[in-house]
Coordinates of C-alpha atoms and ligand atoms in Angstrom, one line a residue:
X1 CA 80.6 91.6 103.9
X2 CA 81.6 89.6 101.5
X3 CA 85.1 88.4 100.9
X4 CA 86.3 88.0 96.9
X5 CA 89.5 86.0 95.6
X6 CA 88.6 86.2 92.1
X7 CA 88.3 88.6 89.2
X8 CA 85.1 86.8 87.8
X9 CA 83.2 86.9 91.3
X10 CA 83.9 90.7 91.2
X11 CA 82.9 91.5 88.2
X12 CA 79.3 89.7 89.1
X13 CA 79.0 91.4 92.7
X14 CA 79.8 94.5 90.5
X15 CA 77.4 93.6 87.7
X16 CA 74.7 92.8 90.3
X17 CA 75.0 96.2 91.6
X18 CA 75.2 98.1 88.3
X19 CA 71.8 96.3 87.2
X20 CA 69.9 97.5 91.2
X21 CA 71.5 101.4 90.0
X22 CA 73.6 101.3 93.3
X23 CA 76.4 104.1 93.2
X24 CA 80.1 102.6 94.1
X25 CA 82.5 103.6 95.8
X26 CA 86.3 102.3 95.6
X27 CA 89.2 101.9 98.0
X28 CA 92.4 100.5 96.8
X29 CA 94.7 99.4 99.5
X30 CA 97.7 97.1 100.5
X31 CA 96.3 96.0 103.7
X32 CA 97.5 96.3 107.1
X33 CA 94.6 98.8 107.6
X34 CA 94.7 101.5 110.2
X35 CA 92.8 104.4 111.2
X36 CA 94.1 106.1 107.9
X37 CA 92.4 103.9 105.7
X38 CA 89.3 103.8 107.9
X39 CA 89.0 107.6 107.3
X40 CA 88.8 106.7 103.5
X41 CA 86.4 104.1 103.9
X42 CA 84.2 105.6 106.5
X43 CA 84.1 108.1 103.5
X44 CA 83.1 106.3 100.7
X45 CA 80.4 104.4 102.6
X46 CA 79.0 107.8 103.5
X47 CA 79.0 108.7 99.8
X48 CA 77.9 105.7 98.3
X49 CA 76.1 102.7 98.1
X50 CA 77.7 100.0 97.9
X51 CA 81.7 100.0 99.0
X52 CA 84.4 98.0 97.9
X53 CA 87.9 97.9 99.8
X54 CA 91.2 96.3 97.7
X55 CA 93.1 94.0 99.8
X56 CA 96.4 93.6 97.3
X57 CA 99.7 94.1 98.6
X58 CA 100.6 94.7 94.6
X59 CA 104.2 93.4 93.7
X60 CA 104.8 95.3 90.4
X61 CA 105.0 98.7 92.5
X62 CA 108.1 97.0 94.7
X63 CA 111.2 97.8 93.6
X64 CA 112.5 96.0 96.7
X65 CA 112.0 92.9 96.8
X66 CA 112.7 92.7 101.0
X67 CA 109.8 95.6 101.2
X68 CA 108.5 93.4 99.1
X69 CA 108.4 90.9 102.0
X70 CA 108.7 92.3 104.7
X71 CA 105.0 94.4 104.0
X72 CA 102.8 94.0 106.7
X73 CA 100.1 91.1 105.9
X74 CA 96.6 90.0 108.1
X75 CA 93.7 89.5 106.1
X76 CA 91.5 88.9 109.2
X77 CA 92.2 91.4 111.4
X78 CA 91.8 94.1 108.1
X79 CA 88.9 92.0 107.2
X80 CA 87.5 92.7 111.2
X81 CA 88.1 96.3 111.0
X82 CA 86.2 96.6 107.6
X83 CA 83.2 95.1 108.7
X84 CA 83.2 97.3 111.7
X85 CA 83.0 100.1 109.7
X86 CA 80.1 98.7 107.2
X87 CA 82.6 98.0 103.8
X88 CA 80.2 95.7 101.6
X89 CA 83.3 93.7 99.5
X90 CA 86.9 93.4 100.0
X91 CA 88.5 91.9 97.0
X92 CA 91.6 90.4 97.7
X93 CA 93.5 88.3 95.2
X94 CA 96.9 86.7 95.1
X95 CA 99.5 87.8 92.3
X96 CA 98.3 85.4 89.8
X97 CA 94.8 86.3 90.0
X98 CA 95.9 90.0 89.0
X99 CA 98.6 89.7 86.7
X100 CA 99.7 86.9 83.5
X101 CA 103.4 85.6 84.8
X102 CA 104.6 87.8 81.1
X103 CA 102.6 91.3 83.1
X104 CA 104.3 90.4 86.3
X105 CA 107.9 90.3 84.6
X106 CA 107.4 93.3 82.0
X107 CA 107.2 96.9 83.4
X108 CA 103.9 98.6 82.3
X109 CA 103.8 101.4 79.9
X110 CA 102.1 104.8 81.0
X111 CA 102.7 108.6 79.6
X112 CA 103.3 110.2 83.2
X113 CA 103.8 114.2 81.5
X114 CA 106.9 114.3 83.7
X115 CA 104.9 113.5 87.0
X116 CA 107.4 110.2 87.5
X117 CA 110.4 112.3 86.8
X118 CA 110.9 113.6 90.4
X119 CA 110.6 112.5 94.1
X120 CA 109.6 108.8 94.9
X121 CA 109.7 108.6 90.9
X122 CA 113.2 109.3 91.1
X123 CA 114.2 107.6 93.7
X124 CA 112.0 104.4 93.3
X125 CA 112.2 103.8 89.2
X126 CA 109.4 101.6 88.0
X127 CA 107.0 102.4 91.0
X128 CA 104.4 104.3 89.8
X129 CA 104.4 102.2 86.5
X130 CA 103.0 98.9 89.0
X131 CA 101.0 101.6 90.9
X132 CA 99.1 102.5 87.2
X133 CA 99.3 99.2 86.4
X134 CA 97.0 97.8 89.3
X135 CA 94.6 100.8 90.3
X136 CA 93.7 100.9 86.6
X137 CA 93.0 97.5 86.2
X138 CA 90.8 97.8 89.4
X139 CA 89.0 100.9 88.1
X140 CA 88.5 98.6 84.9
X141 CA 87.0 95.2 87.2
X142 CA 85.0 97.5 89.6
X143 CA 84.6 100.6 87.6
X144 CA 83.6 102.6 90.7
X145 CA 81.7 106.2 91.2
X146 CA 84.1 107.3 93.0
X147 CA 87.6 106.1 94.1
X148 CA 89.2 107.2 97.3
X149 CA 92.8 107.8 97.7
X150 CA 94.6 109.4 101.1
X151 CA 97.1 112.7 100.5
X152 CA 99.6 111.1 102.3
X153 CA 100.7 109.5 98.7
X154 CA 100.7 113.1 97.1
X155 CA 102.5 112.2 93.9
X156 CA 100.2 108.9 93.4
X157 CA 97.0 110.6 93.5
X158 CA 98.4 113.3 91.0
X159 CA 99.5 110.8 88.8
X160 CA 96.6 108.3 89.6
X161 CA 94.4 111.7 88.3
X162 CA 96.3 112.4 85.5
X163 CA 95.6 108.4 85.1
X164 CA 92.3 108.7 84.7
X165 CA 91.9 112.2 83.0
X166 CA 94.8 110.4 79.8
X167 CA 92.4 106.7 80.5
X168 CA 89.1 108.8 80.4
X169 CA 87.9 106.6 83.1
X170 CA 84.5 107.9 83.9
X171 CA 84.8 108.5 88.0
X172 CA 85.8 110.8 90.3
X173 CA 89.2 111.3 92.0
X174 CA 89.0 112.2 96.2
X175 CA 91.7 112.5 97.6
X176 CA 91.4 112.9 102.1
X177 CA 93.6 114.1 103.9
X178 CA 96.4 112.7 106.0
X179 CA 95.4 111.3 109.2
X180 CA 98.4 111.5 112.0
X181 CA 98.4 110.4 115.8
X182 CA 98.2 112.4 118.4
X183 CA 101.8 113.4 117.9
X184 CA 101.7 114.0 114.6
X185 CA 102.9 111.3 113.2
X186 CA 101.2 110.1 110.1
X187 CA 99.4 107.3 109.8
X188 CA 100.9 104.7 107.8
X189 CA 101.7 100.8 107.4
X190 CA 105.2 100.8 107.8
X191 CA 104.4 102.3 111.0
X192 CA 104.5 99.0 112.1
X193 CA 107.6 98.2 111.6
X194 CA 108.9 100.7 113.9
X195 CA 110.3 100.3 117.5
X196 CA 108.9 102.0 120.2
X197 CA 112.0 104.4 120.1
X198 CA 111.9 104.8 116.4
X199 CA 108.5 105.7 117.1
X200 CA 109.6 108.5 119.5
X201 CA 112.3 109.4 117.0
X202 CA 109.8 109.9 113.9
X203 CA 107.5 112.2 116.0
X204 CA 110.6 114.9 114.8
X205 CA 109.6 114.6 111.2
X206 CA 105.9 116.0 111.6
X207 CA 107.0 118.5 114.3
X208 CA 109.6 119.8 112.1
X209 CA 107.2 120.0 108.9
X210 CA 104.7 121.9 111.0
X211 CA 107.2 124.5 111.9
X212 CA 108.4 124.9 108.4
X213 CA 105.4 127.0 107.9
X214 CA 106.2 129.6 110.7
X215 CA 110.1 129.5 109.1
X216 CA 108.5 130.2 105.4
X217 CA 107.1 133.1 106.3
X218 CA 110.2 135.0 106.4
X219 CA 112.4 132.8 104.6
X220 CA 112.5 131.7 100.9
X221 CA 111.9 128.5 99.3
X222 CA 115.6 127.5 99.2
X223 CA 116.4 128.1 102.3
X224 CA 113.3 126.8 103.9
X225 CA 113.9 123.4 101.7
X226 CA 117.9 123.5 103.1
X227 CA 116.4 124.4 106.7
X228 CA 113.9 121.3 106.5
X229 CA 116.8 118.6 105.5
X230 CA 119.0 120.1 108.3
X231 CA 116.6 120.1 110.9
X232 CA 115.5 116.3 110.9
X233 CA 118.9 115.6 109.9
X234 CA 119.8 116.8 113.3
X235 CA 117.8 114.1 114.9
X236 CA 120.4 111.1 115.6
X237 CA 118.5 108.0 113.9
X238 CA 116.9 110.2 111.6
X239 CA 118.4 110.5 107.7
X240 CA 116.2 112.7 105.0
X241 CA 116.2 111.1 101.3
X242 CA 114.3 114.0 99.9
X243 CA 112.7 117.1 100.8
X244 CA 110.9 119.1 97.8
X245 CA 108.7 121.8 97.8
X246 CA 106.7 121.7 94.7
X247 CA 103.6 122.5 92.9
X248 CA 100.7 120.7 94.3
X249 CA 99.4 120.1 90.4
X250 CA 102.5 119.9 88.4
X251 CA 105.0 118.7 90.8
X252 CA 107.6 120.9 89.5
X253 CA 109.7 122.9 91.7
X254 CA 108.1 126.6 92.8
X255 CA 109.5 129.7 93.6
X256 CA 106.9 130.9 96.1
X257 CA 104.3 129.4 98.5
X258 CA 101.4 129.9 96.6
X259 CA 99.7 126.3 96.2
X260 CA 103.4 124.5 97.1
X261 CA 103.3 121.6 98.9
X262 CA 106.5 120.0 100.8
X263 CA 107.3 116.4 100.7
X264 CA 109.5 114.6 102.2
X265 CA 111.1 111.1 102.2
X266 CA 113.0 110.0 105.9
X267 CA 114.9 107.1 106.7
X268 CA 114.1 106.1 110.6
X269 CA 116.5 103.1 111.3
X270 CA 115.6 100.6 108.2
X271 CA 111.9 101.9 108.2
X272 CA 111.1 104.7 105.0
X273 CA 108.5 107.2 105.7
X274 CA 106.9 109.9 104.0
X275 CA 105.2 112.4 105.1
X276 CA 103.9 116.5 103.4
X277 CA 102.9 119.7 104.5
X278 CA 101.1 122.3 102.4
X279 CA 102.2 125.8 102.5
X280 CA 99.2 127.9 101.8
X281 CA 96.6 126.6 104.5
Ligands
LIG1 O1 98.6 103.4 98.2 C1 98.6 102.3 98.2 O2 98.2 101.9 99.2 C2 99.0 101.8 97.2 O3 100.2 102.2 95.8 C3 97.8 101.1 96.6 C4 97.1 102.7 95.8 C5 96.3 100.4 96.5 C6 98.1 100.3 94.7 O4 98.4 99.3 95.3

């Protein structure tokens, strides 16, 4: 496995793969890798001849300086995990390698078709501009046949699918299911910031989401939405930022549960956690 720091080196590696007609998988990450990332990377390794994993804490998608500073970083540990699951290349650039100072300080413009007006987009203005900015650069540099993203960031996945269609990228986006601990807690790099007790508390988020599937059998969308918010807020140490039940493609509010997904953001102490649940199986 090779660690690449510069765009020039990356482009040379990609060109060599293309000359040999090798299929390329790309897994974009911000590092602090866990079993959730590993599931995406293993899938890429099994479906492509070469797998590139980017490890880059993208400054332009953070709208909170403290969150950016506290984001866990450990390239050596990530590299060990990546070697053990047979990724071929890690692309781990510095911000200056990815962005000019002007790009760093200007919001990247993109027509989200409204997908950024709800949930994470509403709460974190500019977040998805930064995501599209970095992912489009990675797609241009790596030119993958397939790129892999987790369904935990469901809105991000919907936006990346739109970006691929609007920008005419010739590649396939593969959405991969959420990986959970045995307790049900969705794996996230942010879990590293939870204390032992906070982690026990956070388990209630997925427990309530799963219970809401039963509740939904006999209640309306609005009632289910309210029940989830009230049940999570009733747990000491948890505070819901939003819970929206929306259409899986348009992310617009729904009136019935066919093709519906519930997306939640919860503060567990100072740590902001997200999770989601599909209601149609
Ligand atoms: O999901 C993430 O970790 C990031 O948003 C991504 C897709 C790697 C872009 O920085």
